[in-house]
mmCIF file of C-alpha atoms and ligand atoms in Angstrom:
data_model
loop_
_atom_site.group_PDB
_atom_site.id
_atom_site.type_symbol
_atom_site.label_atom_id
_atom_site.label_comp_id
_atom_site.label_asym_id
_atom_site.label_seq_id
_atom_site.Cartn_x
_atom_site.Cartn_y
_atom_site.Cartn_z
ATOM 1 C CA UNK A 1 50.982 16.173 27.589
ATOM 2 C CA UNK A 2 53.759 17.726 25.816
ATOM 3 C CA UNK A 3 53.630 20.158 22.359
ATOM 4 C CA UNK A 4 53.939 18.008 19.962
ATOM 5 C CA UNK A 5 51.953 14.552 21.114
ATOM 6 C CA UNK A 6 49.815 12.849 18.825
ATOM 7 C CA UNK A 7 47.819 10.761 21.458
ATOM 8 C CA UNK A 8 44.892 10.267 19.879
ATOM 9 C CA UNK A 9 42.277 12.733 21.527
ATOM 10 C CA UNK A 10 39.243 11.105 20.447
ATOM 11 C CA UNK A 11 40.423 7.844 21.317
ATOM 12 C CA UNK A 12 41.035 9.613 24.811
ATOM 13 C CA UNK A 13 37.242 10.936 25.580
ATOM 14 C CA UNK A 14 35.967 7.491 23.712
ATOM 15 C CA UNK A 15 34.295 9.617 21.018
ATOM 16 C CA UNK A 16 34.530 8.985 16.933
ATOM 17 C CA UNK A 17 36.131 11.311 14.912
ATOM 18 C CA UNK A 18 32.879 12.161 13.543
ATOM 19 C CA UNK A 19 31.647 13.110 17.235
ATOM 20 C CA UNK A 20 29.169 16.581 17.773
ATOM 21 C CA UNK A 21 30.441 19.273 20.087
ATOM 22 C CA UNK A 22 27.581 18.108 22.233
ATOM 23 C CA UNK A 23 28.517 13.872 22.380
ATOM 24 C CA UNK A 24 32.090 15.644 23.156
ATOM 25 C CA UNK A 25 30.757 17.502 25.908
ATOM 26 C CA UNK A 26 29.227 14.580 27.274
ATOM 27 C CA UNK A 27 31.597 12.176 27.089
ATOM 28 C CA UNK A 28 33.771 14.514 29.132
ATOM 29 C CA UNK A 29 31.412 15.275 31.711
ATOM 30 C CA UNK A 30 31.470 11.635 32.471
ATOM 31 C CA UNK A 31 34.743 11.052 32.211
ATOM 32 C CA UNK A 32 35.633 13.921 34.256
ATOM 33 C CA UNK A 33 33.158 12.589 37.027
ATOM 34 C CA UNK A 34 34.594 9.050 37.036
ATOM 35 C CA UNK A 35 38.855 10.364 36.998
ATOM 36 C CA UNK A 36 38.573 13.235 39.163
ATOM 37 C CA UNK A 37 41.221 12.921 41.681
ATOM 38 C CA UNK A 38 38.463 13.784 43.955
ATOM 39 C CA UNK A 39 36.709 10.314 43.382
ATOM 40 C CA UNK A 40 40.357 8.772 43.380
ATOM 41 C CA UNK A 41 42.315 9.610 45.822
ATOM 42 C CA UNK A 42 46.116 8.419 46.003
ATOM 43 C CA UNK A 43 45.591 6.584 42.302
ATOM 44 C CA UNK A 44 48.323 8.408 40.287
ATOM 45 C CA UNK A 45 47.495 6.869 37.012
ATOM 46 C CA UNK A 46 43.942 8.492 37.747
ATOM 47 C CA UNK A 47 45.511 11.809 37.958
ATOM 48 C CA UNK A 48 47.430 11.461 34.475
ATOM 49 C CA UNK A 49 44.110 10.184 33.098
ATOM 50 C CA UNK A 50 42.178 13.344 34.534
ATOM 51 C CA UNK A 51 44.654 15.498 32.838
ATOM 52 C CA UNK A 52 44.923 13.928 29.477
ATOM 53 C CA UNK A 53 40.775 14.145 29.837
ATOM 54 C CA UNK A 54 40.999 17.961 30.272
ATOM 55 C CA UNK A 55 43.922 18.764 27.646
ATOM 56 C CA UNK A 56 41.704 16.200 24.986
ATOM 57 C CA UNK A 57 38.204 18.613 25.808
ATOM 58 C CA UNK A 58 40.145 21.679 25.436
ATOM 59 C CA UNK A 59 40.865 21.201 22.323
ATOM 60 C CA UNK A 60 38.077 19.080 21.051
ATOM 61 C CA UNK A 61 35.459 21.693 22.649
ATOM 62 C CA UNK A 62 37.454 24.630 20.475
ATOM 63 C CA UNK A 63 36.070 24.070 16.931
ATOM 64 C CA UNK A 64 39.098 26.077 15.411
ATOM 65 C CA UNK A 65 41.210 23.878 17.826
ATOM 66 C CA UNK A 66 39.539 21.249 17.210
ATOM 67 C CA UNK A 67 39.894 21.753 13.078
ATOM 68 C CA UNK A 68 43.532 22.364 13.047
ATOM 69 C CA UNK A 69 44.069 18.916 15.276
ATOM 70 C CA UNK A 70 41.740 17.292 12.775
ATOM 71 C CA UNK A 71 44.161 18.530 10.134
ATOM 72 C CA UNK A 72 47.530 18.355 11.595
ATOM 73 C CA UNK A 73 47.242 15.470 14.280
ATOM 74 C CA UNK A 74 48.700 17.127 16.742
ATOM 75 C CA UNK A 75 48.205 19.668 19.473
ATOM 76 C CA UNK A 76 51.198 21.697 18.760
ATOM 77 C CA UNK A 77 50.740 25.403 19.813
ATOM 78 C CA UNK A 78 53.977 25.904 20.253
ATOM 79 C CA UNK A 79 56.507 23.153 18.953
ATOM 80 C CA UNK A 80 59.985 23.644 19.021
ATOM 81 C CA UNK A 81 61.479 25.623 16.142
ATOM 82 C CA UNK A 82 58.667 28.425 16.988
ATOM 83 C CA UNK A 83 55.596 27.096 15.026
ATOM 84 C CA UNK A 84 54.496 24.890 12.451
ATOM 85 C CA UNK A 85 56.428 27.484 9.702
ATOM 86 C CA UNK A 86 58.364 29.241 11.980
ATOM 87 C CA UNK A 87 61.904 28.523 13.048
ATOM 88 C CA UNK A 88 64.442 27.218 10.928
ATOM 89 C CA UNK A 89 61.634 24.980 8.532
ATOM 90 C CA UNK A 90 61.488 25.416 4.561
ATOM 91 C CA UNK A 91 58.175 25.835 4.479
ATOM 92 C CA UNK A 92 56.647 23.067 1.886
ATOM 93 C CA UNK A 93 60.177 21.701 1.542
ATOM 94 C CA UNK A 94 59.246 18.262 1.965
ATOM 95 C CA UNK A 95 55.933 16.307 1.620
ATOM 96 C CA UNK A 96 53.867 17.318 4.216
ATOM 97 C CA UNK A 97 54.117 13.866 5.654
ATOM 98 C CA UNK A 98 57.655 14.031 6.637
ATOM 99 C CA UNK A 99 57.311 18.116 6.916
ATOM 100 C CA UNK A 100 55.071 17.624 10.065
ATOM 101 C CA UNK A 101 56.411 14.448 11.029
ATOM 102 C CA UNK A 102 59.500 16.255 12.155
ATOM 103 C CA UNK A 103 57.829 18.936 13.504
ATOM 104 C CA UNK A 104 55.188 17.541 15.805
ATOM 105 C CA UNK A 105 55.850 14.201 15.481
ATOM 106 C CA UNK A 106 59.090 14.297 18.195
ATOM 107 C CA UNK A 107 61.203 11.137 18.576
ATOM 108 C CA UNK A 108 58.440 8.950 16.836
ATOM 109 C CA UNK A 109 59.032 9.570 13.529
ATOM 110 C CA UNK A 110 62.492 8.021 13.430
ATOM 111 C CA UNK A 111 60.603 4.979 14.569
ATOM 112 C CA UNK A 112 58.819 4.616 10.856
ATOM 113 C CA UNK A 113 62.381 6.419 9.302
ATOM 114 C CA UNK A 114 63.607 6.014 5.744
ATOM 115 C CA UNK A 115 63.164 2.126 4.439
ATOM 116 C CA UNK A 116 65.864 -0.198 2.580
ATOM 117 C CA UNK A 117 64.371 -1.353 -0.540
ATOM 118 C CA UNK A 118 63.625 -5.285 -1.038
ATOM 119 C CA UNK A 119 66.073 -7.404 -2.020
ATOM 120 C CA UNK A 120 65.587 -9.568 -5.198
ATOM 121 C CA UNK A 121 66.515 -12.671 -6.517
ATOM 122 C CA UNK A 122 66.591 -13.710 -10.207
ATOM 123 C CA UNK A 123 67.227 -16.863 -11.507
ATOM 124 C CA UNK A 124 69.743 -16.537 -14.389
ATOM 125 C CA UNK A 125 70.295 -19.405 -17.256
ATOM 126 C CA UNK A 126 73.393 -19.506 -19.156
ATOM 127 C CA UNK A 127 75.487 -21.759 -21.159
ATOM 128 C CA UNK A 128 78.827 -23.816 -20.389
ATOM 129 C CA UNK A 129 80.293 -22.149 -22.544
ATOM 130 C CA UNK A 130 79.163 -18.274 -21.071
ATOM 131 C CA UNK A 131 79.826 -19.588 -17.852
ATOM 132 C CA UNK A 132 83.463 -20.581 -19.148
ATOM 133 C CA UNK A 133 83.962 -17.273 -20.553
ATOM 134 C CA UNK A 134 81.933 -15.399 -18.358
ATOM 135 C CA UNK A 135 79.623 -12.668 -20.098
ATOM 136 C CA UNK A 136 77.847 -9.574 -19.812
ATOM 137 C CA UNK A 137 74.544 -9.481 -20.193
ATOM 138 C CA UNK A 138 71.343 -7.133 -20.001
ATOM 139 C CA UNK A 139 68.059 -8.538 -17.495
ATOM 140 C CA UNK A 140 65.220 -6.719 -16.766
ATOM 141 C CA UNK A 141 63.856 -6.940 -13.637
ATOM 142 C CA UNK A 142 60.196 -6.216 -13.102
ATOM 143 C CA UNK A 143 59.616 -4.381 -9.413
ATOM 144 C CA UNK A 144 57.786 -1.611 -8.115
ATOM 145 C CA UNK A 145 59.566 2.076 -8.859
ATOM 146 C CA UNK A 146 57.880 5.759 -8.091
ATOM 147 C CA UNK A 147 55.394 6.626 -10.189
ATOM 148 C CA UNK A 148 55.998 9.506 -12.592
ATOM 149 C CA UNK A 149 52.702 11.034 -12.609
ATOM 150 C CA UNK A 150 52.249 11.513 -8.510
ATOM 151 C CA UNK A 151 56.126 11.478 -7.848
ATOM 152 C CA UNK A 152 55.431 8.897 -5.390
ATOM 153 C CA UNK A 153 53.174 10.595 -2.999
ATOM 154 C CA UNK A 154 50.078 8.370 -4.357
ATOM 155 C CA UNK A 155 47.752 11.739 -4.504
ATOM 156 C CA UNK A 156 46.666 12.684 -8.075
ATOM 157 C CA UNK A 157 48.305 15.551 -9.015
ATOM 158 C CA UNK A 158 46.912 19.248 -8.292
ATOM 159 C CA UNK A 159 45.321 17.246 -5.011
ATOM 160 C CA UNK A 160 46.294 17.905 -1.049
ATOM 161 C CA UNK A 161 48.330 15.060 0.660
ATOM 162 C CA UNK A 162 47.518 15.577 4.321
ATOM 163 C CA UNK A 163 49.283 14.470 7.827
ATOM 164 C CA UNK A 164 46.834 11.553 8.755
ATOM 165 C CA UNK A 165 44.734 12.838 11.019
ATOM 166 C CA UNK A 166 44.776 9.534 13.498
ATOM 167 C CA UNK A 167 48.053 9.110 13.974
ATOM 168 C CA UNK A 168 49.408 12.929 13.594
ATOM 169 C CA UNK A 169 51.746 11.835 10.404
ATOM 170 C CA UNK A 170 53.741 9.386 12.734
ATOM 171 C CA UNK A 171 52.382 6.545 11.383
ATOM 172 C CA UNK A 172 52.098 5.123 14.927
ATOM 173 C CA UNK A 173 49.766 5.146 17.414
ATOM 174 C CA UNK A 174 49.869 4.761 20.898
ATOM 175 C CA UNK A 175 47.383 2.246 22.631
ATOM 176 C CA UNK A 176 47.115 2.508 26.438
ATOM 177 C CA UNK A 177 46.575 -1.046 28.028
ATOM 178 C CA UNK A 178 45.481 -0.742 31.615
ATOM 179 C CA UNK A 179 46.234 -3.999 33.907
ATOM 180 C CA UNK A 180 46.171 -4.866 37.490
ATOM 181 C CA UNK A 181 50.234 -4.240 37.181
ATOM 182 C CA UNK A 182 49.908 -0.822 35.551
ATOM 183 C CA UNK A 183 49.081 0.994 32.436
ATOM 184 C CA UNK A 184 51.273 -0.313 29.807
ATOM 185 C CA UNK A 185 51.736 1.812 26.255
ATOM 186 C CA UNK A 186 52.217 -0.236 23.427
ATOM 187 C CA UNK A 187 53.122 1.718 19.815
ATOM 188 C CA UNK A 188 51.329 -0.012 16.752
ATOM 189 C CA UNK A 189 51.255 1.141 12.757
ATOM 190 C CA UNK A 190 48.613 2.781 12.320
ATOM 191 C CA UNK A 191 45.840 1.631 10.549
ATOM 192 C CA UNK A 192 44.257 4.278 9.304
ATOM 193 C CA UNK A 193 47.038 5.487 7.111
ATOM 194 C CA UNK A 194 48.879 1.884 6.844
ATOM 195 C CA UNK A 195 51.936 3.520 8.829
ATOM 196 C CA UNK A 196 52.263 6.162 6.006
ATOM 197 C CA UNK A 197 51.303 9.005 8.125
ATOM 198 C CA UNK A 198 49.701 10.715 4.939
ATOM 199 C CA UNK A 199 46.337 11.106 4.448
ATOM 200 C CA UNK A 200 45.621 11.632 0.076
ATOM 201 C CA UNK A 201 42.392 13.279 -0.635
ATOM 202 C CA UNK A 202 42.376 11.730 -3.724
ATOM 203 C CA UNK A 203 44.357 9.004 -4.961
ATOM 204 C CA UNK A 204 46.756 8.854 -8.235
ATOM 205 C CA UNK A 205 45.106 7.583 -11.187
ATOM 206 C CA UNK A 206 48.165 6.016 -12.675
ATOM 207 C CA UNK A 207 49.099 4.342 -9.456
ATOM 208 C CA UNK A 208 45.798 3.855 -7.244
ATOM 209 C CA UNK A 209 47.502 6.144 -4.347
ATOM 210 C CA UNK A 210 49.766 3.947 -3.826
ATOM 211 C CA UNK A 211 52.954 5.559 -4.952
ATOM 212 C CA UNK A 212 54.232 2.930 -7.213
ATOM 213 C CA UNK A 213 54.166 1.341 -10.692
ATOM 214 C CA UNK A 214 55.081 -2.035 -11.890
ATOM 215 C CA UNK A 215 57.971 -1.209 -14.226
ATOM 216 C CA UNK A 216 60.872 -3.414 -15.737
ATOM 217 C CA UNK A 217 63.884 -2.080 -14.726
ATOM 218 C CA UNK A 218 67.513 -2.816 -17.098
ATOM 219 C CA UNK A 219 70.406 -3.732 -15.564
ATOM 220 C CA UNK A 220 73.690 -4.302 -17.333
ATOM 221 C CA UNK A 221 75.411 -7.161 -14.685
ATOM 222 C CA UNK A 222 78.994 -9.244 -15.319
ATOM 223 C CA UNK A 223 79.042 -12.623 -15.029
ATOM 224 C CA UNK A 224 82.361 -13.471 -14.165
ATOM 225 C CA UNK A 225 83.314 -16.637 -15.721
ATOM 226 C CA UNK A 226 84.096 -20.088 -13.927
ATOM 227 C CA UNK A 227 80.353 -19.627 -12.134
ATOM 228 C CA UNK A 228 78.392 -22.831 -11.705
ATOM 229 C CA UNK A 229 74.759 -23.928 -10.712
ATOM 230 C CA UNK A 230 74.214 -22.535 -7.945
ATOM 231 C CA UNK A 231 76.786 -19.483 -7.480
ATOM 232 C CA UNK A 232 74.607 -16.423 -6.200
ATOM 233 C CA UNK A 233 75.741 -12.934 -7.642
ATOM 234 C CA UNK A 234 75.268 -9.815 -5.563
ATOM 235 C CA UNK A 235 74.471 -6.663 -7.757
ATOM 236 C CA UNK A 236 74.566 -3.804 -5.006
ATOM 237 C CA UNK A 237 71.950 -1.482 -4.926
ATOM 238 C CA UNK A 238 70.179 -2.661 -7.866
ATOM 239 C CA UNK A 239 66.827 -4.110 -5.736
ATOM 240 C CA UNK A 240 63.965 -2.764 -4.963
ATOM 241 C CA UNK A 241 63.640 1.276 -4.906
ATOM 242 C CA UNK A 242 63.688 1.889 -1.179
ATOM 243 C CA UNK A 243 60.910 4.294 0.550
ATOM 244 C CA UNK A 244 61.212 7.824 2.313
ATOM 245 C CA UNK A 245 65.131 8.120 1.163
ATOM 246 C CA UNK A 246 65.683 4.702 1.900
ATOM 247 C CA UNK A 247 68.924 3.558 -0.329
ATOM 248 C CA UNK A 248 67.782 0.659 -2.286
ATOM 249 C CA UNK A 249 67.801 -3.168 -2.047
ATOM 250 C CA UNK A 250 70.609 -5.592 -3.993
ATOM 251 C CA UNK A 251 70.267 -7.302 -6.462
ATOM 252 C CA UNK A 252 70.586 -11.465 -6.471
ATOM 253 C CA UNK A 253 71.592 -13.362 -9.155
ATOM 254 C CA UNK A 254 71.007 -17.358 -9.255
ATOM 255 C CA UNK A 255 73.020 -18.722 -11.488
ATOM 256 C CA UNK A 256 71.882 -21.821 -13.559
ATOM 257 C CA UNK A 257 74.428 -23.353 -16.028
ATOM 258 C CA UNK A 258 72.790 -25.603 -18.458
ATOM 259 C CA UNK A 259 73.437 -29.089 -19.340
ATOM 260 C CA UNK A 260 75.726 -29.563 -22.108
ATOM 261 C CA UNK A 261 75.555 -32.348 -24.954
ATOM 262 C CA UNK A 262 79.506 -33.421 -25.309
ATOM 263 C CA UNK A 263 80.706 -32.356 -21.575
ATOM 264 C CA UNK A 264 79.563 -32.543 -17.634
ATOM 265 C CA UNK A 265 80.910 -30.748 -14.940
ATOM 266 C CA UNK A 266 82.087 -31.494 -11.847
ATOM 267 C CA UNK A 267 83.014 -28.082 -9.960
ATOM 268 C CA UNK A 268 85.988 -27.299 -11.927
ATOM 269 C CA UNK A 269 86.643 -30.341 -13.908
ATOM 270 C CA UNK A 270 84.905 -31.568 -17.208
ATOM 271 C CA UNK A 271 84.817 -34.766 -18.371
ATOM 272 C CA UNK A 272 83.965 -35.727 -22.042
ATOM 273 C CA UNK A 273 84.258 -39.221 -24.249
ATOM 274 C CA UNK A 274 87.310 -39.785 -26.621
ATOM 275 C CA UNK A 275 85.950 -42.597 -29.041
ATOM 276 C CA UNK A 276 89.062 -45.247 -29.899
ATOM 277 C CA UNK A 277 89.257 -47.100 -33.234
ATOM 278 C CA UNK A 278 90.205 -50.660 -32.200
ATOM 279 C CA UNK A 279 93.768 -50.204 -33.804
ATOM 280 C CA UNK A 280 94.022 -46.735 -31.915
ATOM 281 C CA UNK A 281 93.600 -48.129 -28.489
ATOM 282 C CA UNK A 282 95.602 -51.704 -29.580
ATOM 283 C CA UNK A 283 98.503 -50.119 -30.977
ATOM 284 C CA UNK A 284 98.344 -46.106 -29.918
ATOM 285 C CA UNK A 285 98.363 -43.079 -31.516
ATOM 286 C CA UNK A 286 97.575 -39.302 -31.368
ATOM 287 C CA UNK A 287 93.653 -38.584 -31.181
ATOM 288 C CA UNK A 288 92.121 -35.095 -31.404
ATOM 289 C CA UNK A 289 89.630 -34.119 -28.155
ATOM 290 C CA UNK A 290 87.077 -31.618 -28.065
ATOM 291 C CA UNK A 291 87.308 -29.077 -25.442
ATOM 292 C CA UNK A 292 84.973 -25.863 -24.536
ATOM 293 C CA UNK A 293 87.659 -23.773 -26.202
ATOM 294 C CA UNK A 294 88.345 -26.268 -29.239
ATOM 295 C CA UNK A 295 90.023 -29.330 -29.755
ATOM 296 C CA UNK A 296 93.606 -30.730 -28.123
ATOM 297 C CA UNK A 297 95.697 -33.221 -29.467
ATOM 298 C CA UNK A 298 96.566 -35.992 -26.553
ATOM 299 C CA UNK A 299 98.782 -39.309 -27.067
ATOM 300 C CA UNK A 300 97.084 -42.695 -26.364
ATOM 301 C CA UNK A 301 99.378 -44.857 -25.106
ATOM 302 C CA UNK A 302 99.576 -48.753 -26.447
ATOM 303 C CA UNK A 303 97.157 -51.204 -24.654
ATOM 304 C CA UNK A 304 95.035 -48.419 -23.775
ATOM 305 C CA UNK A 305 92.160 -49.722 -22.086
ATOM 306 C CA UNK A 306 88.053 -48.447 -22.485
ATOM 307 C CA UNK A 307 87.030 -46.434 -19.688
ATOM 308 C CA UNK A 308 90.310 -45.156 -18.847
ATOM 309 C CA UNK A 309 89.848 -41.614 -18.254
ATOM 310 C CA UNK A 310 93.174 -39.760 -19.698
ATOM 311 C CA UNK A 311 93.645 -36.131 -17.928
ATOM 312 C CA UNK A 312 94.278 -33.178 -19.895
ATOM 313 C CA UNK A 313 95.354 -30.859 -17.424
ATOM 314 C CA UNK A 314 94.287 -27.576 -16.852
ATOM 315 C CA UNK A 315 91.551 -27.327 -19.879
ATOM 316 C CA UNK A 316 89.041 -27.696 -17.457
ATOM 317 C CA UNK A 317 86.557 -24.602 -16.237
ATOM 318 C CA UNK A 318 88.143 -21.201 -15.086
ATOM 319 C CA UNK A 319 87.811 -21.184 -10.955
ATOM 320 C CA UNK A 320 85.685 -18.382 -9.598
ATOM 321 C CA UNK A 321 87.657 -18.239 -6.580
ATOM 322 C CA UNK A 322 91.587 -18.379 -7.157
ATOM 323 C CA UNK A 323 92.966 -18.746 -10.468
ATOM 324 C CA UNK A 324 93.703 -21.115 -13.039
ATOM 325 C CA UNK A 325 91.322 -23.902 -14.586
ATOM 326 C CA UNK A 326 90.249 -27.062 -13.480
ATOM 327 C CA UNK A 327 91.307 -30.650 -15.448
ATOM 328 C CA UNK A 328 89.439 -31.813 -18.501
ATOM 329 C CA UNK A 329 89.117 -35.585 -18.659
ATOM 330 C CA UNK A 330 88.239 -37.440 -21.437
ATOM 331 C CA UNK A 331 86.796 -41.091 -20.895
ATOM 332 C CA UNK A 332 87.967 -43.629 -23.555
ATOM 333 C CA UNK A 333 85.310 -45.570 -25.321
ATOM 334 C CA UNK A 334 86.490 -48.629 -27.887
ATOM 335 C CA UNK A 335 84.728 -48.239 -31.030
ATOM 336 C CA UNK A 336 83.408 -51.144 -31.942
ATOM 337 C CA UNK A 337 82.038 -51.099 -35.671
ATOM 338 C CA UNK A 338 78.547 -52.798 -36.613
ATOM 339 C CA UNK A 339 80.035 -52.932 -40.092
ATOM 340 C CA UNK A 340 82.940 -53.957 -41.929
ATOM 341 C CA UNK A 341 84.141 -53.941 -45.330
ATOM 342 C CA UNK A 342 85.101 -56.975 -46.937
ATOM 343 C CA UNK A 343 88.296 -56.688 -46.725
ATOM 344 C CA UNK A 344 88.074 -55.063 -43.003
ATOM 345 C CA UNK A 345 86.322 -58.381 -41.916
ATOM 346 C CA UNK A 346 89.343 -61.299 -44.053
ATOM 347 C CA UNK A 347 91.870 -59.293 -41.735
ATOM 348 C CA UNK A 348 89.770 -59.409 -39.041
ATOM 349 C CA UNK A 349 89.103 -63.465 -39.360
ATOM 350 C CA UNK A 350 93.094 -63.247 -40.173
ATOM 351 C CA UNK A 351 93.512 -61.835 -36.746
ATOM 352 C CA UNK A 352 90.979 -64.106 -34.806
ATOM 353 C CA UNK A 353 92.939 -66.791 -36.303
ATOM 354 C CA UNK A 354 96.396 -65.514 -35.223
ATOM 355 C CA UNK A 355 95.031 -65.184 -32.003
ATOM 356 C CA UNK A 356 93.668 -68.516 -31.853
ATOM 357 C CA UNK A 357 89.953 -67.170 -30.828
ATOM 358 C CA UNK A 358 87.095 -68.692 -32.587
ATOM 359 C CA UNK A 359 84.726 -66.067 -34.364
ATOM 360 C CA UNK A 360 81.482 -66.569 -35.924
ATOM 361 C CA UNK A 361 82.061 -66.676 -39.577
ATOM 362 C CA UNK A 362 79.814 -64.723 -41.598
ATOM 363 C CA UNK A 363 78.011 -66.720 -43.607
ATOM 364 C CA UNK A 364 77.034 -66.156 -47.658
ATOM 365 C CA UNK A 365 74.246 -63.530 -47.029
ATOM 366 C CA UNK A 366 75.534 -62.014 -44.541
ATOM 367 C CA UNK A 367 78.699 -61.291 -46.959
ATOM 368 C CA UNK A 368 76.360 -60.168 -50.058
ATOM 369 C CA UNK A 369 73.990 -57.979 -46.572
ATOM 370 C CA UNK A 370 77.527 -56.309 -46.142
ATOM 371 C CA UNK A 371 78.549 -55.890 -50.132
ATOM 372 C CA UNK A 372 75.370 -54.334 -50.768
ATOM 373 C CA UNK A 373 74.916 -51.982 -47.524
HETATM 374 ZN ZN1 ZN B 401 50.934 7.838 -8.863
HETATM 375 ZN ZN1 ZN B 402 47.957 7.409 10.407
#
């Protein structure tokens, strides 16, 4: 077993942590008697187990051994860099977490390493008309950041945080599986210290121990115009706080472009109503059409028929990817009036009779219905 293992000694003899020096004792006097190369001749994996059996007493039989394993997790007499504050180690530099975790925690700790922080997704609601221009706008985002009164380490301040015990400040443990093919080690989380590798003697108030607070965090984002139901914004870096010098997640926004009462879209294009006197769509003219920006001025053409859709080109929505707009189209409807003037409805029977159709003549009521209305 090599300085700086974290095997779980306990686990070895098949004692609880809380074991007496006497249960210790005996649990390795029968150990001993059923590994001993002796009883196993030619069974390697015996002889590994007979050794881990004597380096687990040795230090479990020494209470000041046994105290300073309890403490630190590991067995580390002598671990490279010359001892636990020896060597080339800022003593207290770091939580101890990570402090041992480097020390005695070899190759392992890299396993658990720094963590990216989450990525979230936010559903953003805007109007045609922001999405047209595009805007700027502030969101807050609730998600978990460090809490101010532990600093993240979850232990109340003016309290210890300790290397956990079970798993040396890994985070991992090691389980041995023993099968007719071999002895197969299998590295888990811990679950004693939920892969932490800390141990906190007593836990934040602010936070319940576990390093982190529910806050709203601000973020100024751009939302560059032309975007459309469904366009996804990336905000680097502006997810979830990451853990143990982890950089942090991004930031996703879901855009949602609400429905609009004059226009629809249809990915660049818009399409509105123009509404045509009869005269206007008999006889042409120039008609005034709303647009997002405002109104333009477009020439109907003689004969023009309801439902034609006349194209205004390029007054359509901005394109998020390349440039220029898309086409406005506005979709002719024939007014037809429900009411007419006197005079509106002689030229009207004037007209039916030029064109030889035959129209329901209003009768006397109906004439004094339309005086009076
Ligand atoms: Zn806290
Ligand atoms: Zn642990």
């Amino acid at each position: 077993m090599p300085d700086g293992d974290s095997r779980d000694l306990y686990a070895i003899l098949g004692v609880p942590r809380s074991a007496s020096q006497e249960e210790i004792k005996k649990a390795y006097r029968k150990l001993v008697r059923k590994h001993h190369p002796d009883a196993n001749p030619g069974d390697s994996e015996s002889e590994a187990r007979f050794k881990s059996i004597n380096l687990a007493y040795e230090i479990l039989q020494d209470p000041q051994k046994r105290a300073r394993y309890d403490q630190f997790g590991t067995i580390g007499d002598a671990p490279p860099g010359g001892g636990p504050f020896g060597g080339g180690f800022e003593p207290f530099g770091d939580i101890f977490g990570d402090l041992f975790g480097s020390v005695f925690g070899g190759g392992r700790r890299e396993a658990r390493g720094p963590l990216r922080g989450q990525d979230l997704e936010m559903t953003i609601r805007i109007s045609l008309e922001e999405a047209f221009r595009g805007i700027g706008r502030e969101i807050s985002i609730p998600r978990l950041e460090k809490c101010d009164r532990c600093g993240g380490s979850g232990a109340e301040p003016g309290t210890e945080v300790k290397s956990c015990p079970y798993c040396g400040g890994s985070g991992q443990v090691e389980r041995e599986q023993r099968t007719p093919f071999g002895t197969f080690v299998s590295v888990g989380q811990c679950s004693e210290c939920g892969g932490s590798g800390k141990k906190i003697e007593s836990g934040c108030r602010n936070c319940g121990a576990s390093g982190k607070v529910r806050a709203k965090h601000r973020v100024d984002v751009k939302i560059p115009p032309g975007v459309d139901t469904g366009t996804r914004l990336r905000v680097a870096g502006e997810g979830g706080e990451g853990s143990d010098g982890g950089p942090p997640g991004d930031l996703f926004l879901a855009i949602k472009v609400e429905s609009h009462p004059s226009f629809e879209r249809d990915r660049d294009d818009l399409h509105t109503r123009v509404i045509l006197k009869y005269p206007q769509a008999v006889l042409g003219g120039s008609v005034e059409v709303a647009s997002i920006e405002g109104t333009e001025k477009v020439e109907i053409s003689p004969g023009t028929q309801g439902g034609k859709a006349i194209r205004i080109k390029g007054k359509g929505m901005p394109r998020l990817k390349g440039s220029g707009r898309g086409d406005l189209y506005a979709h002719v409807v024939i007014d037809v009036p429900q009411s007419l003037t006197e005079r509106e409805r002689a030229l009207m029977e004037g007209l039916a009779r030029e064109m030889d159709v035959e129209v329901q003549s209003a009768g006397l009521i109906d004439r004094i219905r339309q005086i009076f209305s």
